[in-house]
CSV table of C-alpha atoms and ligand atoms in Angstrom, one decimal:
chain,number,residue,atom,x,y,z
A,1,UNK,CA,9.8,0.8,13.9
A,2,UNK,CA,6.4,1.7,12.5
A,3,UNK,CA,3.1,1.5,14.2
A,4,UNK,CA,-0.2,2.0,12.6
A,5,UNK,CA,-3.8,0.8,12.3
A,6,UNK,CA,-7.2,1.5,11.0
A,7,UNK,CA,-9.5,4.4,11.9
A,8,UNK,CA,-11.4,2.5,14.6
A,9,UNK,CA,-8.2,0.8,15.9
A,10,UNK,CA,-9.8,-2.7,15.7
A,11,UNK,CA,-6.8,-3.6,13.4
A,12,UNK,CA,-3.3,-2.6,14.5
A,13,UNK,CA,0.1,-3.5,13.2
A,14,UNK,CA,3.7,-3.1,14.3
A,15,UNK,CA,6.5,-3.2,11.9
A,16,UNK,CA,10.0,-4.2,13.1
A,17,UNK,CA,11.7,-3.8,9.7
A,18,UNK,CA,11.9,-0.9,7.3
A,19,UNK,CA,10.0,0.2,4.2
A,20,UNK,CA,11.7,-1.0,1.0
A,21,UNK,CA,9.8,1.1,-1.5
A,22,UNK,CA,7.1,3.8,-1.2
A,23,UNK,CA,4.9,4.7,-4.2
A,24,UNK,CA,1.9,6.8,-5.0
A,25,UNK,CA,-0.4,4.7,-7.2
A,26,UNK,CA,-2.9,6.3,-9.4
A,27,UNK,CA,-4.5,3.2,-10.8
A,28,UNK,CA,-8.3,3.1,-11.0
A,29,UNK,CA,-8.6,0.3,-8.4
A,30,UNK,CA,-6.5,2.1,-5.8
A,31,UNK,CA,-8.5,5.3,-6.4
A,32,UNK,CA,-11.8,3.5,-5.9
A,33,UNK,CA,-10.7,1.5,-2.9
A,34,UNK,CA,-9.2,4.6,-1.1
A,35,UNK,CA,-11.8,7.0,-2.3
A,36,UNK,CA,-8.9,9.3,-3.1
A,37,UNK,CA,-6.9,10.6,-6.0
A,38,UNK,CA,-4.1,8.1,-5.4
A,39,UNK,CA,-3.0,5.6,-2.8
A,40,UNK,CA,0.4,5.6,-1.1
A,41,UNK,CA,1.9,2.2,-0.2
A,42,UNK,CA,5.0,1.1,1.5
A,43,UNK,CA,6.3,-2.3,0.5
A,44,UNK,CA,7.5,-4.2,3.6
A,45,UNK,CA,8.7,-7.7,4.2
A,46,UNK,CA,5.8,-9.6,5.6
A,47,UNK,CA,7.9,-11.3,8.2
A,48,UNK,CA,8.5,-8.0,9.9
A,49,UNK,CA,4.9,-7.1,10.2
A,50,UNK,CA,3.0,-8.1,13.4
A,51,UNK,CA,-0.7,-7.9,13.1
A,52,UNK,CA,-3.1,-7.4,16.1
A,53,UNK,CA,-6.7,-8.1,15.1
A,54,UNK,CA,-8.4,-9.5,18.2
A,55,UNK,CA,-12.0,-9.0,16.8
A,56,UNK,CA,-11.1,-10.5,13.4
A,57,UNK,CA,-12.1,-7.2,11.8
A,58,UNK,CA,-9.7,-7.6,8.9
A,59,UNK,CA,-11.5,-8.5,5.7
A,60,UNK,CA,-10.1,-8.9,2.2
A,61,UNK,CA,-11.2,-8.3,-1.4
A,62,UNK,CA,-9.6,-9.9,-4.4
A,63,UNK,CA,-9.5,-7.0,-6.8
A,64,UNK,CA,-7.8,-9.0,-9.5
A,65,UNK,CA,-6.7,-12.6,-10.0
A,66,UNK,CA,-3.5,-12.3,-7.9
A,67,UNK,CA,-4.2,-9.2,-5.9
A,68,UNK,CA,-5.7,-9.1,-2.4
A,69,UNK,CA,-6.7,-5.8,-0.8
A,70,UNK,CA,-7.3,-5.9,3.0
A,71,UNK,CA,-9.4,-3.5,4.9
A,72,UNK,CA,-11.2,-3.1,8.3
A,73,UNK,CA,-14.7,-4.3,8.0
A,74,UNK,CA,-15.7,-2.1,11.0
A,75,UNK,CA,-14.5,1.3,9.8
A,76,UNK,CA,-13.6,0.7,6.2
A,77,UNK,CA,-9.9,1.8,6.3
A,78,UNK,CA,-7.8,0.4,3.5
A,79,UNK,CA,-4.8,-1.3,5.1
A,80,UNK,CA,-2.9,-3.8,3.0
A,81,UNK,CA,-2.2,-4.8,-0.6
A,82,UNK,CA,-0.5,-8.0,-1.6
A,83,UNK,CA,0.3,-9.9,-4.8
A,84,UNK,CA,0.3,-13.7,-4.9
A,85,UNK,CA,3.5,-13.7,-6.9
A,86,UNK,CA,5.4,-11.9,-4.0
A,87,UNK,CA,4.2,-13.8,-0.9
A,88,UNK,CA,7.1,-12.4,1.1
A,89,UNK,CA,6.0,-8.9,0.8
A,90,UNK,CA,3.1,-6.8,1.9
A,91,UNK,CA,2.2,-3.2,0.9
A,92,UNK,CA,0.8,-1.1,3.8
A,93,UNK,CA,-1.2,2.0,3.1
A,94,UNK,CA,1.1,4.7,4.4
A,95,UNK,CA,-1.9,6.8,5.4
A,96,UNK,CA,-2.6,4.3,8.2
A,97,UNK,CA,0.8,4.8,9.8
A,98,UNK,CA,0.5,6.6,13.2
A,99,UNK,CA,3.4,8.8,12.4
A,100,UNK,CA,5.8,9.7,9.6
A,101,UNK,CA,7.0,7.0,7.3
A,102,UNK,CA,10.6,5.8,7.6
A,103,UNK,CA,11.2,6.6,3.9
A,104,UNK,CA,10.2,9.3,1.5
A,105,UNK,CA,8.2,8.3,-1.6
A,106,UNK,CA,10.2,6.8,-4.4
A,107,UNK,CA,7.9,7.2,-7.4
A,108,UNK,CA,4.5,7.8,-8.9
A,109,UNK,CA,3.1,4.8,-10.6
A,110,UNK,CA,0.2,4.1,-13.0
A,111,UNK,CA,0.2,7.8,-13.9
A,112,UNK,CA,-1.4,6.8,-17.1
A,113,UNK,CA,-4.6,6.4,-15.0
A,114,UNK,CA,-4.1,9.6,-13.0
A,115,UNK,CA,-7.4,11.6,-12.8
A,116,UNK,CA,-7.2,15.0,-14.4
A,117,UNK,CA,-8.2,16.6,-11.1
A,118,UNK,CA,-4.9,15.9,-9.4
A,119,UNK,CA,-1.6,17.3,-10.5
A,120,UNK,CA,1.9,15.9,-9.8
A,121,UNK,CA,4.0,18.7,-8.5
A,122,UNK,CA,7.3,17.1,-7.5
A,123,UNK,CA,10.3,15.7,-9.3
A,124,UNK,CA,9.9,12.0,-8.4
A,125,UNK,CA,10.0,9.5,-11.3
A,126,UNK,CA,6.7,8.8,-13.0
A,127,UNK,CA,5.8,5.5,-14.5
A,128,UNK,CA,2.9,5.1,-16.9
A,129,UNK,CA,2.0,1.6,-15.6
A,130,UNK,CA,3.8,-0.6,-13.4
A,131,UNK,CA,7.2,-0.4,-12.0
A,132,UNK,CA,7.7,-2.6,-9.2
A,133,UNK,CA,4.8,-0.8,-7.6
A,134,UNK,CA,3.7,-3.1,-5.0
A,135,UNK,CA,5.9,-5.7,-6.6
A,136,UNK,CA,9.2,-5.5,-5.0
A,137,UNK,CA,11.5,-8.4,-5.6
A,138,UNK,CA,13.2,-10.0,-2.6
A,139,UNK,CA,16.9,-9.7,-2.2
A,140,UNK,CA,17.1,-6.0,-3.0
B,1,ZN,ZN1,-11.2,-0.2,11.8
B,2,ZN,ZN1,-2.9,1.1,-7.6
């Protein structure tokens, strides 16, 4: 069970399932959207995510042809990432979890775009571009 939400709490979510894959993504788009050196996302089955957004604060930006990034229009928190080719999955920004994630990170991705001002100091696998970043196939 995971609970989380945005900074102002207008958008809240409750996850009944578990994280399938957790990655630190260094791509330039995650960096810009999060205003941080990298973004950490947990891929979770969409059917196990319950959203509470009574004020309709969730807004979305299509950052590329098939990618949708959702955020709170009230406080600006980055919340969700999804890809049109994987409609059954949603990636949740782990920084918006209320507590600890249910899974430790699996990999660093898009390290080819890692800014020079952040170093990777652990032994997790590193991928230059994709791996199944946010693109976890169902059935695994
Ligand atoms: Zn908010
Ligand atoms: Zn990214």
